[in-house]
PDB file of C-alpha atoms in Angstrom:
ATOM      1  CA  UNK A   1      17.563-248.804  16.420  1.00  0.00           C
ATOM      2  CA  UNK A   2      19.663-250.151  13.737  1.00  0.00           C
ATOM      3  CA  UNK A   3      18.426-251.147  10.174  1.00  0.00           C
ATOM      4  CA  UNK A   4      20.063-252.837   6.919  1.00  0.00           C
ATOM      5  CA  UNK A   5      18.638-253.840   3.622  1.00  0.00           C
ATOM      6  CA  UNK A   6      19.250-257.831   4.203  1.00  0.00           C
ATOM      7  CA  UNK A   7      16.233-259.101   1.634  1.00  0.00           C
ATOM      8  CA  UNK A   8      13.438-260.758   3.726  1.00  0.00           C
ATOM      9  CA  UNK A   9      14.345-263.712   1.573  1.00  0.00           C
ATOM     10  CA  UNK A  10      17.184-264.795   4.092  1.00  0.00           C
ATOM     11  CA  UNK A  11      16.465-267.475   6.608  1.00  0.00           C
ATOM     12  CA  UNK A  12      15.616-264.595   9.682  1.00  0.00           C
ATOM     13  CA  UNK A  13      17.637-261.631  10.530  1.00  0.00           C
ATOM     14  CA  UNK A  14      19.898-261.300  13.510  1.00  0.00           C
ATOM     15  CA  UNK A  15      18.794-259.068  16.305  1.00  0.00           C
ATOM     16  CA  UNK A  16      21.227-257.322  18.207  1.00  0.00           C
ATOM     17  CA  UNK A  17      22.394-257.228  22.362  1.00  0.00           C
ATOM     18  CA  UNK A  18      22.287-253.814  22.924  1.00  0.00           C
ATOM     19  CA  UNK A  19      19.498-252.541  25.481  1.00  0.00           C
ATOM     20  CA  UNK A  20      17.348-249.423  24.814  1.00  0.00           C
ATOM     21  CA  UNK A  21      16.548-246.550  26.551  1.00  0.00           C
ATOM     22  CA  UNK A  22      14.609-246.804  29.179  1.00  0.00           C
ATOM     23  CA  UNK A  23      14.764-250.990  28.530  1.00  0.00           C
ATOM     24  CA  UNK A  24      11.838-251.048  26.140  1.00  0.00           C
ATOM     25  CA  UNK A  25      12.843-252.099  22.496  1.00  0.00           C
ATOM     26  CA  UNK A  26      11.002-251.313  19.696  1.00  0.00           C
ATOM     27  CA  UNK A  27       9.975-253.404  17.104  1.00  0.00           C
ATOM     28  CA  UNK A  28       8.771-252.592  13.264  1.00  0.00           C
ATOM     29  CA  UNK A  29       7.202-255.770  11.446  1.00  0.00           C
ATOM     30  CA  UNK A  30       8.597-254.688   8.227  1.00  0.00           C
ATOM     31  CA  UNK A  31      11.007-256.903   5.947  1.00  0.00           C
ATOM     32  CA  UNK A  32      14.778-257.538   6.345  1.00  0.00           C
ATOM     33  CA  UNK A  33      15.675-255.330   8.798  1.00  0.00           C
ATOM     34  CA  UNK A  34      17.704-255.903  11.517  1.00  0.00           C
ATOM     35  CA  UNK A  35      16.100-255.020  15.230  1.00  0.00           C
ATOM     36  CA  UNK A  36      17.543-254.264  18.404  1.00  0.00           C
ATOM     37  CA  UNK A  37      15.583-255.575  21.655  1.00  0.00           C
ATOM     38  CA  UNK A  38      16.986-255.037  25.073  1.00  0.00           C
ATOM     39  CA  UNK A  39      18.255-258.762  26.514  1.00  0.00           C
ATOM     40  CA  UNK A  40      17.463-260.400  23.822  1.00  0.00           C
ATOM     41  CA  UNK A  41      19.739-262.580  20.599  1.00  0.00           C
ATOM     42  CA  UNK A  42      17.550-264.553  18.236  1.00  0.00           C
ATOM     43  CA  UNK A  43      16.139-264.242  14.405  1.00  0.00           C
ATOM     44  CA  UNK A  44      12.961-262.957  12.641  1.00  0.00           C
ATOM     45  CA  UNK A  45      12.017-262.829   8.992  1.00  0.00           C
ATOM     46  CA  UNK A  46       8.683-261.302   7.897  1.00  0.00           C
ATOM     47  CA  UNK A  47       7.544-263.202   4.222  1.00  0.00           C
ATOM     48  CA  UNK A  48       5.224-261.146   2.530  1.00  0.00           C
ATOM     49  CA  UNK A  49       3.692-264.312  -0.787  1.00  0.00           C
ATOM     50  CA  UNK A  50       2.533-261.652  -2.598  1.00  0.00           C
ATOM     51  CA  UNK A  51      -1.239-263.194  -2.245  1.00  0.00           C
ATOM     52  CA  UNK A  52      -2.661-261.539   0.646  1.00  0.00           C
ATOM     53  CA  UNK A  53      -0.510-263.426   3.763  1.00  0.00           C
ATOM     54  CA  UNK A  54       2.084-263.063   5.563  1.00  0.00           C
ATOM     55  CA  UNK A  55       4.805-265.843   7.607  1.00  0.00           C
ATOM     56  CA  UNK A  56       6.345-264.020  10.588  1.00  0.00           C
ATOM     57  CA  UNK A  57       8.994-266.661  12.204  1.00  0.00           C
ATOM     58  CA  UNK A  58      11.419-265.561  15.049  1.00  0.00           C
ATOM     59  CA  UNK A  59      13.497-267.901  17.226  1.00  0.00           C
ATOM     60  CA  UNK A  60      14.605-265.782  20.228  1.00  0.00           C
ATOM     61  CA  UNK A  61      17.247-266.413  23.437  1.00  0.00           C
ATOM     62  CA  UNK A  62      15.697-264.831  25.932  1.00  0.00           C
ATOM     63  CA  UNK A  63      18.756-264.048  28.526  1.00  0.00           C
ATOM     64  CA  UNK A  64      16.610-261.767  30.634  1.00  0.00           C
ATOM     65  CA  UNK A  65      13.077-260.405  30.946  1.00  0.00           C
ATOM     66  CA  UNK A  66      12.504-258.141  27.858  1.00  0.00           C
ATOM     67  CA  UNK A  67       9.811-255.638  26.731  1.00  0.00           C
ATOM     68  CA  UNK A  68       9.352-254.211  23.355  1.00  0.00           C
ATOM     69  CA  UNK A  69       6.596-252.453  21.760  1.00  0.00           C
ATOM     70  CA  UNK A  70       5.052-253.406  17.851  1.00  0.00           C
ATOM     71  CA  UNK A  71       4.450-250.637  15.574  1.00  0.00           C
ATOM     72  CA  UNK A  72       2.421-252.966  12.981  1.00  0.00           C
ATOM     73  CA  UNK A  73       2.983-252.499   9.307  1.00  0.00           C
ATOM     74  CA  UNK A  74       0.074-254.346   8.377  1.00  0.00           C
ATOM     75  CA  UNK A  75      -2.745-251.918   7.502  1.00  0.00           C
ATOM     76  CA  UNK A  76      -6.269-252.345   9.096  1.00  0.00           C
ATOM     77  CA  UNK A  77      -8.138-255.426   7.902  1.00  0.00           C
ATOM     78  CA  UNK A  78      -6.783-258.766   8.242  1.00  0.00           C
ATOM     79  CA  UNK A  79      -6.887-262.094  10.210  1.00  0.00           C
ATOM     80  CA  UNK A  80      -3.749-264.089  12.215  1.00  0.00           C
ATOM     81  CA  UNK A  81      -3.228-267.622  14.021  1.00  0.00           C
ATOM     82  CA  UNK A  82      -0.026-266.615  16.293  1.00  0.00           C
ATOM     83  CA  UNK A  83       1.792-269.774  17.305  1.00  0.00           C
ATOM     84  CA  UNK A  84       4.408-270.511  19.914  1.00  0.00           C
ATOM     85  CA  UNK A  85       5.992-273.959  20.181  1.00  0.00           C
ATOM     86  CA  UNK A  86       8.153-273.668  22.578  1.00  0.00           C
ATOM     87  CA  UNK A  87       8.574-270.848  24.970  1.00  0.00           C
ATOM     88  CA  UNK A  88       6.059-268.298  26.669  1.00  0.00           C
ATOM     89  CA  UNK A  89       5.572-264.358  26.369  1.00  0.00           C
ATOM     90  CA  UNK A  90       2.181-262.128  27.228  1.00  0.00           C
ATOM     91  CA  UNK A  91       1.489-259.144  25.265  1.00  0.00           C
ATOM     92  CA  UNK A  92      -0.965-255.796  26.803  1.00  0.00           C
ATOM     93  CA  UNK A  93      -3.072-254.360  23.397  1.00  0.00           C
ATOM     94  CA  UNK A  94      -3.927-251.169  22.780  1.00  0.00           C
ATOM     95  CA  UNK A  95      -7.595-251.515  24.569  1.00  0.00           C
ATOM     96  CA  UNK A  96      -6.060-252.823  27.681  1.00  0.00           C
ATOM     97  CA  UNK A  97      -6.399-256.430  27.538  1.00  0.00           C
ATOM     98  CA  UNK A  98      -3.600-258.749  28.292  1.00  0.00           C
ATOM     99  CA  UNK A  99      -3.195-261.878  26.193  1.00  0.00           C
ATOM    100  CA  UNK A 100      -0.294-264.957  27.253  1.00  0.00           C
ATOM    101  CA  UNK A 101       0.540-267.393  24.199  1.00  0.00           C
ATOM    102  CA  UNK A 102       2.233-270.739  24.945  1.00  0.00           C
ATOM    103  CA  UNK A 103       3.177-273.830  23.457  1.00  0.00           C
ATOM    104  CA  UNK A 104      -0.413-274.740  24.646  1.00  0.00           C
ATOM    105  CA  UNK A 105      -2.098-271.950  23.953  1.00  0.00           C
ATOM    106  CA  UNK A 106      -2.466-270.107  20.657  1.00  0.00           C
ATOM    107  CA  UNK A 107      -4.423-266.556  19.559  1.00  0.00           C
ATOM    108  CA  UNK A 108      -6.642-266.090  16.389  1.00  0.00           C
ATOM    109  CA  UNK A 109      -6.404-262.193  16.223  1.00  0.00           C
ATOM    110  CA  UNK A 110      -6.567-258.559  14.853  1.00  0.00           C
ATOM    111  CA  UNK A 111      -5.045-256.043  16.296  1.00  0.00           C
ATOM    112  CA  UNK A 112      -5.470-252.713  13.933  1.00  0.00           C
ATOM    113  CA  UNK A 113      -4.984-250.040  16.514  1.00  0.00           C
ATOM    114  CA  UNK A 114      -0.854-249.631  17.018  1.00  0.00           C
ATOM    115  CA  UNK A 115       0.598-249.718  20.703  1.00  0.00           C
ATOM    116  CA  UNK A 116       1.136-253.666  21.348  1.00  0.00           C
ATOM    117  CA  UNK A 117       3.459-254.363  24.001  1.00  0.00           C
ATOM    118  CA  UNK A 118       5.158-257.918  24.623  1.00  0.00           C
ATOM    119  CA  UNK A 119       6.988-259.166  27.656  1.00  0.00           C
ATOM    120  CA  UNK A 120       9.605-262.170  27.094  1.00  0.00           C
ATOM    121  CA  UNK A 121       9.933-263.815  30.344  1.00  0.00           C
ATOM    122  CA  UNK A 122      13.825-264.348  30.331  1.00  0.00           C
ATOM    123  CA  UNK A 123      15.953-267.962  30.507  1.00  0.00           C
ATOM    124  CA  UNK A 124      13.895-269.315  27.716  1.00  0.00           C
ATOM    125  CA  UNK A 125      14.025-270.235  24.039  1.00  0.00           C
ATOM    126  CA  UNK A 126      11.434-268.643  21.721  1.00  0.00           C
ATOM    127  CA  UNK A 127      10.263-270.225  18.221  1.00  0.00           C
ATOM    128  CA  UNK A 128       7.424-268.457  16.924  1.00  0.00           C
ATOM    129  CA  UNK A 129       5.646-268.419  13.947  1.00  0.00           C
ATOM    130  CA  UNK A 130       2.295-266.070  12.939  1.00  0.00           C
ATOM    131  CA  UNK A 131       0.486-266.497   9.747  1.00  0.00           C
ATOM    132  CA  UNK A 132      -1.911-263.281   8.754  1.00  0.00           C
ATOM    133  CA  UNK A 133      -4.208-262.728   5.603  1.00  0.00           C
ATOM    134  CA  UNK A 134      -5.311-259.597   4.535  1.00  0.00           C
ATOM    135  CA  UNK A 135      -9.718-259.867   4.670  1.00  0.00           C
ATOM    136  CA  UNK A 136     -10.154-259.298   1.172  1.00  0.00           C
ATOM    137  CA  UNK A 137      -7.644-262.331   0.232  1.00  0.00           C
ATOM    138  CA  UNK A 138      -9.793-263.999   3.291  1.00  0.00           C
ATOM    139  CA  UNK A 139     -12.797-263.348   1.320  1.00  0.00           C
ATOM    140  CA  UNK A 140     -11.618-264.498  -1.746  1.00  0.00           C
ATOM    141  CA  UNK A 141     -10.548-267.928  -0.719  1.00  0.00           C
ATOM    142  CA  UNK A 142     -14.376-268.192   1.230  1.00  0.00           C
ATOM    143  CA  UNK A 143     -16.714-266.676  -1.329  1.00  0.00           C
ATOM    144  CA  UNK A 144     -19.663-266.101   0.314  1.00  0.00           C
ATOM    145  CA  UNK A 145     -18.934-269.034   2.777  1.00  0.00           C
ATOM    146  CA  UNK A 146     -17.087-267.368   5.413  1.00  0.00           C
ATOM    147  CA  UNK A 147     -17.786-269.025   8.542  1.00  0.00           C
ATOM    148  CA  UNK A 148     -20.188-267.236  10.870  1.00  0.00           C
ATOM    149  CA  UNK A 149     -17.178-268.459  14.204  1.00  0.00           C
ATOM    150  CA  UNK A 150     -14.824-265.101  11.794  1.00  0.00           C
ATOM    151  CA  UNK A 151     -17.589-262.533  12.011  1.00  0.00           C
ATOM    152  CA  UNK A 152     -15.425-260.408  14.591  1.00  0.00           C
ATOM    153  CA  UNK A 153     -12.387-260.097  12.902  1.00  0.00           C
ATOM    154  CA  UNK A 154     -14.254-259.415  10.174  1.00  0.00           C
ATOM    155  CA  UNK A 155     -15.673-255.786  10.142  1.00  0.00           C
ATOM    156  CA  UNK A 156     -15.080-253.351   7.499  1.00  0.00           C
ATOM    157  CA  UNK A 157     -14.107-250.768  10.858  1.00  0.00           C
ATOM    158  CA  UNK A 158     -10.025-249.976  11.303  1.00  0.00           C
ATOM    159  CA  UNK A 159      -9.492-249.981  14.481  1.00  0.00           C
ATOM    160  CA  UNK A 160     -10.890-253.763  15.454  1.00  0.00           C
ATOM    161  CA  UNK A 161      -9.089-255.696  18.145  1.00  0.00           C
ATOM    162  CA  UNK A 162      -9.750-259.511  18.314  1.00  0.00           C
ATOM    163  CA  UNK A 163      -8.520-261.455  20.543  1.00  0.00           C
ATOM    164  CA  UNK A 164      -8.862-265.227  21.171  1.00  0.00           C
ATOM    165  CA  UNK A 165      -7.285-268.004  22.367  1.00  0.00           C
ATOM    166  CA  UNK A 166      -7.314-271.761  21.149  1.00  0.00           C
ATOM    167  CA  UNK A 167      -5.602-275.218  21.654  1.00  0.00           C
ATOM    168  CA  UNK A 168      -2.746-275.810  20.203  1.00  0.00           C
ATOM    169  CA  UNK A 169      -3.821-279.790  18.221  1.00  0.00           C
ATOM    170  CA  UNK A 170      -1.309-282.097  17.282  1.00  0.00           C
ATOM    171  CA  UNK A 171      -1.529-281.435  13.535  1.00  0.00           C
ATOM    172  CA  UNK A 172      -0.688-277.487  13.915  1.00  0.00           C
ATOM    173  CA  UNK A 173       2.345-278.231  15.787  1.00  0.00           C
ATOM    174  CA  UNK A 174       3.643-280.088  13.502  1.00  0.00           C
ATOM    175  CA  UNK A 175       2.890-277.953  10.133  1.00  0.00           C
ATOM    176  CA  UNK A 176       4.705-274.961  12.332  1.00  0.00           C
ATOM    177  CA  UNK A 177       8.157-277.841  13.486  1.00  0.00           C
ATOM    178  CA  UNK A 178       8.149-277.499  10.284  1.00  0.00           C
ATOM    179  CA  UNK A 179       8.481-274.035   9.091  1.00  0.00           C
ATOM    180  CA  UNK A 180      12.002-274.585  11.187  1.00  0.00           C
ATOM    181  CA  UNK A 181      12.861-277.944   9.556  1.00  0.00           C
ATOM    182  CA  UNK A 182      16.245-278.521   7.436  1.00  0.00           C
ATOM    183  CA  UNK A 183      13.226-279.048   4.669  1.00  0.00           C
ATOM    184  CA  UNK A 184      12.035-275.566   4.888  1.00  0.00           C
ATOM    185  CA  UNK A 185      14.806-274.692   2.478  1.00  0.00           C
ATOM    186  CA  UNK A 186      16.903-274.677  -0.634  1.00  0.00           C
ATOM    187  CA  UNK A 187      15.453-273.062  -4.282  1.00  0.00           C
ATOM    188  CA  UNK A 188      12.034-274.034  -3.036  1.00  0.00           C
ATOM    189  CA  UNK A 189      11.990-272.712   0.259  1.00  0.00           C
ATOM    190  CA  UNK A 190       9.334-269.941  -0.644  1.00  0.00           C
ATOM    191  CA  UNK A 191       7.237-272.298  -2.475  1.00  0.00           C
ATOM    192  CA  UNK A 192       7.227-274.666   0.737  1.00  0.00           C
ATOM    193  CA  UNK A 193       6.739-271.981   3.323  1.00  0.00           C
ATOM    194  CA  UNK A 194       4.269-270.441   1.376  1.00  0.00           C
ATOM    195  CA  UNK A 195       1.869-273.545   0.954  1.00  0.00           C
ATOM    196  CA  UNK A 196       2.719-274.504   5.234  1.00  0.00           C
ATOM    197  CA  UNK A 197       2.020-271.023   5.762  1.00  0.00           C
ATOM    198  CA  UNK A 198      -1.282-271.696   4.206  1.00  0.00           C
ATOM    199  CA  UNK A 199      -2.082-275.165   5.600  1.00  0.00           C
ATOM    200  CA  UNK A 200      -1.474-274.085   8.837  1.00  0.00           C
ATOM    201  CA  UNK A 201      -4.480-271.121   8.638  1.00  0.00           C
ATOM    202  CA  UNK A 202      -6.863-273.315   7.394  1.00  0.00           C
ATOM    203  CA  UNK A 203      -5.590-275.557  10.447  1.00  0.00           C
ATOM    204  CA  UNK A 204      -6.201-272.629  13.041  1.00  0.00           C
ATOM    205  CA  UNK A 205      -9.083-271.374  11.091  1.00  0.00           C
ATOM    206  CA  UNK A 206     -10.858-274.670  11.514  1.00  0.00           C
ATOM    207  CA  UNK A 207      -9.994-275.200  14.845  1.00  0.00           C
ATOM    208  CA  UNK A 208     -11.276-272.449  15.988  1.00  0.00           C
ATOM    209  CA  UNK A 209     -14.640-272.222  14.207  1.00  0.00           C
ATOM    210  CA  UNK A 210     -14.695-275.686  15.532  1.00  0.00           C
ATOM    211  CA  UNK A 211     -14.398-274.138  18.952  1.00  0.00           C
ATOM    212  CA  UNK A 212     -16.914-271.743  18.884  1.00  0.00           C
ATOM    213  CA  UNK A 213     -20.211-273.619  16.548  1.00  0.00           C
ATOM    214  CA  UNK A 214     -22.878-273.277  17.941  1.00  0.00           C
ATOM    215  CA  UNK A 215     -24.240-276.877  16.790  1.00  0.00           C
ATOM    216  CA  UNK A 216     -24.602-279.780  19.446  1.00  0.00           C
ATOM    217  CA  UNK A 217     -22.608-279.601  22.211  1.00  0.00           C
ATOM    218  CA  UNK A 218     -20.609-282.089  24.275  1.00  0.00           C
ATOM    219  CA  UNK A 219     -23.207-283.349  26.975  1.00  0.00           C
ATOM    220  CA  UNK A 220     -21.946-282.247  30.551  1.00  0.00           C
ATOM    221  CA  UNK A 221     -20.676-285.183  32.472  1.00  0.00           C
ATOM    222  CA  UNK A 222     -21.939-287.121  35.057  1.00  0.00           C
ATOM    223  CA  UNK A 223     -20.180-287.465  38.610  1.00  0.00           C
ATOM    224  CA  UNK A 224     -19.299-290.846  37.727  1.00  0.00           C
ATOM    225  CA  UNK A 225     -17.377-289.966  34.536  1.00  0.00           C
ATOM    226  CA  UNK A 226     -15.616-286.738  36.760  1.00  0.00           C
ATOM    227  CA  UNK A 227     -13.944-289.159  38.676  1.00  0.00           C
ATOM    228  CA  UNK A 228     -13.043-291.406  35.826  1.00  0.00           C
ATOM    229  CA  UNK A 229     -11.600-288.570  33.994  1.00  0.00           C
ATOM    230  CA  UNK A 230      -9.960-287.485  36.932  1.00  0.00           C
ATOM    231  CA  UNK A 231      -8.155-290.562  37.636  1.00  0.00           C
ATOM    232  CA  UNK A 232      -7.406-291.144  33.758  1.00  0.00           C
ATOM    233  CA  UNK A 233      -5.794-287.969  34.406  1.00  0.00           C
ATOM    234  CA  UNK A 234      -3.966-288.741  37.394  1.00  0.00           C
ATOM    235  CA  UNK A 235      -2.707-292.424  35.935  1.00  0.00           C
ATOM    236  CA  UNK A 236      -1.800-290.533  32.411  1.00  0.00           C
ATOM    237  CA  UNK A 237       0.790-287.976  34.332  1.00  0.00           C
ATOM    238  CA  UNK A 238       1.901-289.937  37.402  1.00  0.00           C
ATOM    239  CA  UNK A 239       3.966-292.514  35.552  1.00  0.00           C
ATOM    240  CA  UNK A 240       4.402-291.399  31.495  1.00  0.00           C
ATOM    241  CA  UNK A 241       6.474-294.650  30.483  1.00  0.00           C
ATOM    242  CA  UNK A 242       3.621-296.511  30.299  1.00  0.00           C
ATOM    243  CA  UNK A 243       2.419-297.787  27.183  1.00  0.00           C
ATOM    244  CA  UNK A 244      -1.500-296.600  27.145  1.00  0.00           C
ATOM    245  CA  UNK A 245      -3.838-296.560  24.644  1.00  0.00           C
ATOM    246  CA  UNK A 246      -7.192-294.558  24.307  1.00  0.00           C
ATOM    247  CA  UNK A 247      -9.105-297.743  23.549  1.00  0.00           C
ATOM    248  CA  UNK A 248      -7.373-299.480  27.257  1.00  0.00           C
ATOM    249  CA  UNK A 249      -8.137-296.328  29.071  1.00  0.00           C
ATOM    250  CA  UNK A 250     -11.683-296.151  27.387  1.00  0.00           C
ATOM    251  CA  UNK A 251     -11.991-299.816  28.546  1.00  0.00           C
ATOM    252  CA  UNK A 252     -10.896-298.901  31.572  1.00  0.00           C
ATOM    253  CA  UNK A 253     -13.086-296.519  32.297  1.00  0.00           C
ATOM    254  CA  UNK A 254     -16.144-297.975  31.313  1.00  0.00           C
ATOM    255  CA  UNK A 255     -16.906-296.242  28.221  1.00  0.00           C
ATOM    256  CA  UNK A 256     -16.977-295.615  24.679  1.00  0.00           C
ATOM    257  CA  UNK A 257     -13.834-293.990  22.976  1.00  0.00           C
ATOM    258  CA  UNK A 258     -15.840-290.769  21.395  1.00  0.00           C
ATOM    259  CA  UNK A 259     -16.721-289.947  24.881  1.00  0.00           C
ATOM    260  CA  UNK A 260     -13.846-290.268  26.456  1.00  0.00           C
ATOM    261  CA  UNK A 261     -12.099-287.895  24.134  1.00  0.00           C
ATOM    262  CA  UNK A 262     -15.073-285.184  24.357  1.00  0.00           C
ATOM    263  CA  UNK A 263     -14.688-285.689  27.837  1.00  0.00           C
ATOM    264  CA  UNK A 264     -10.911-284.803  27.926  1.00  0.00           C
ATOM    265  CA  UNK A 265     -11.851-282.064  25.833  1.00  0.00           C
ATOM    266  CA  UNK A 266     -14.043-280.015  27.961  1.00  0.00           C
ATOM    267  CA  UNK A 267     -11.367-281.076  30.752  1.00  0.00           C
ATOM    268  CA  UNK A 268      -8.553-280.430  29.012  1.00  0.00           C
ATOM    269  CA  UNK A 269      -9.170-278.601  25.621  1.00  0.00           C
ATOM    270  CA  UNK A 270      -7.621-281.700  24.271  1.00  0.00           C
ATOM    271  CA  UNK A 271      -8.215-285.108  22.701  1.00  0.00           C
ATOM    272  CA  UNK A 272      -6.864-288.314  25.240  1.00  0.00           C
ATOM    273  CA  UNK A 273      -3.971-288.705  23.104  1.00  0.00           C
ATOM    274  CA  UNK A 274      -3.403-284.950  21.938  1.00  0.00           C
ATOM    275  CA  UNK A 275      -3.526-284.682  26.454  1.00  0.00           C
ATOM    276  CA  UNK A 276      -1.283-288.224  26.536  1.00  0.00           C
ATOM    277  CA  UNK A 277       1.556-286.623  24.269  1.00  0.00           C
ATOM    278  CA  UNK A 278       1.608-283.049  25.998  1.00  0.00           C
ATOM    279  CA  UNK A 279       2.310-284.309  28.821  1.00  0.00           C
ATOM    280  CA  UNK A 280       4.808-286.671  27.257  1.00  0.00           C
ATOM    281  CA  UNK A 281       6.849-284.229  25.465  1.00  0.00           C
ATOM    282  CA  UNK A 282       6.830-281.155  28.235  1.00  0.00           C
ATOM    283  CA  UNK A 283       8.254-283.773  30.662  1.00  0.00           C
ATOM    284  CA  UNK A 284      10.617-284.716  28.259  1.00  0.00           C
ATOM    285  CA  UNK A 285      11.724-281.572  27.286  1.00  0.00           C
ATOM    286  CA  UNK A 286      12.456-280.912  32.030  1.00  0.00           C
ATOM    287  CA  UNK A 287      14.526-283.954  31.179  1.00  0.00           C
ATOM    288  CA  UNK A 288      16.788-282.504  29.016  1.00  0.00           C
ATOM    289  CA  UNK A 289      16.737-279.133  30.399  1.00  0.00           C
ATOM    290  CA  UNK A 290      18.185-280.610  33.456  1.00  0.00           C
ATOM    291  CA  UNK A 291      21.069-282.414  31.513  1.00  0.00           C
ATOM    292  CA  UNK A 292      21.114-285.158  33.712  1.00  0.00           C
ATOM    293  CA  UNK A 293      19.822-287.978  31.275  1.00  0.00           C
ATOM    294  CA  UNK A 294      20.710-289.299  27.360  1.00  0.00           C
ATOM    295  CA  UNK A 295      18.189-289.209  24.776  1.00  0.00           C
ATOM    296  CA  UNK A 296      17.393-292.593  25.015  1.00  0.00           C
ATOM    297  CA  UNK A 297      17.239-292.160  28.922  1.00  0.00           C
ATOM    298  CA  UNK A 298      14.424-289.087  28.151  1.00  0.00           C
ATOM    299  CA  UNK A 299      12.594-291.253  25.258  1.00  0.00           C
ATOM    300  CA  UNK A 300      12.286-294.132  27.665  1.00  0.00           C
ATOM    301  CA  UNK A 301      11.225-292.158  30.635  1.00  0.00           C
ATOM    302  CA  UNK A 302       8.454-290.777  28.238  1.00  0.00           C
ATOM    303  CA  UNK A 303       6.851-293.682  27.062  1.00  0.00           C
ATOM    304  CA  UNK A 304       8.991-294.836  23.372  1.00  0.00           C
ATOM    305  CA  UNK A 305      10.812-297.244  22.709  1.00  0.00           C
ATOM    306  CA  UNK A 306      12.652-296.538  19.905  1.00  0.00           C
ATOM    307  CA  UNK A 307      15.086-293.028  19.995  1.00  0.00           C
ATOM    308  CA  UNK A 308      13.484-292.464  16.703  1.00  0.00           C
ATOM    309  CA  UNK A 309       9.992-292.901  16.682  1.00  0.00           C
ATOM    310  CA  UNK A 310      10.666-290.352  20.162  1.00  0.00           C
ATOM    311  CA  UNK A 311      13.585-288.187  18.252  1.00  0.00           C
ATOM    312  CA  UNK A 312      10.995-287.328  15.387  1.00  0.00           C
ATOM    313  CA  UNK A 313       7.478-286.800  17.802  1.00  0.00           C
ATOM    314  CA  UNK A 314      10.381-284.434  19.626  1.00  0.00           C
ATOM    315  CA  UNK A 315      11.598-282.173  16.610  1.00  0.00           C
ATOM    316  CA  UNK A 316       7.276-282.457  15.288  1.00  0.00           C
ATOM    317  CA  UNK A 317       6.569-280.966  18.665  1.00  0.00           C
ATOM    318  CA  UNK A 318       9.091-278.068  19.711  1.00  0.00           C
ATOM    319  CA  UNK A 319      10.991-277.628  16.034  1.00  0.00           C
ATOM    320  CA  UNK A 320      13.776-278.809  16.750  1.00  0.00           C
ATOM    321  CA  UNK A 321      15.797-282.617  17.860  1.00  0.00           C
ATOM    322  CA  UNK A 322      16.407-284.039  21.323  1.00  0.00           C
ATOM    323  CA  UNK A 323      20.042-284.027  20.486  1.00  0.00           C
ATOM    324  CA  UNK A 324      20.089-280.169  19.611  1.00  0.00           C
ATOM    325  CA  UNK A 325      17.976-279.122  21.991  1.00  0.00           C
ATOM    326  CA  UNK A 326      20.198-281.423  24.789  1.00  0.00           C
ATOM    327  CA  UNK A 327      23.963-279.541  22.999  1.00  0.00           C
ATOM    328  CA  UNK A 328      21.657-276.102  23.089  1.00  0.00           C
ATOM    329  CA  UNK A 329      21.203-276.779  27.071  1.00  0.00           C
ATOM    330  CA  UNK A 330      25.037-277.998  27.186  1.00  0.00           C
ATOM    331  CA  UNK A 331      26.172-274.522  25.296  1.00  0.00           C
TER     332      UNK A 331
END
């Protein structure tokens, strides 16, 4: 593996194309190094903000199936939020556990032991961000009020492996998208990325603790409510161009917006509004990838009357404008 001495403050480093022996690459997450991975070109950056928090950003063009091992540069004892806003990947932990990351599912994780192997399916673009915080820094921020759901990550044992899935909400996606935008540049770039990284980790912890808290649980749906939710999901997915609101859907189903959202979260892991948006963005990406439609046509097909609103929503979701996605697909 060839390495360079480039600074991690340079926006992303470049991967080479050369295949390694056996088709398995090795990725060492350390500042300012150039990496070789089989079948992958792209950019990687790791920034240590000096306060216990590190940001990892990656933008990878996976031309063919790629596998590589990660030797973690972090000492044992940390918590991380890890998200793909574009593309899918799988990885195997040293304890044999298998995990998946997608634009719908992020991870809260701590993997102290070395030996994690990643698999990147070919024919896709991956846009990934992960933020880690050392346990000392985490305790300093929370004081004596560390949330109980984080206990599995807080052991002083130095061989912890804890990985749990977390559905992504719109707020988390928007923060990660901003990490890849042109606004995260300039002389204040590192300050901006530090702020976004802290906010991202805070939102991931909030969402995780909300999911795993021991408070009052949503009452199970009745048979009628299950039918209403199934019909509502079908209505949304069958006509993504239709102008619908959560209030309208709740009224049509004979329930309050709060109850509709609670039932949607039980069924899909998302609020009703988040579900609608996720389906629209997924469909928009499919249409842009087909290269048969203009941005204006795609916007109309997924329920946007104004291209500017569609472009802003798409950028918040995937970290690039629909025009950029169309240009990349046509390249």
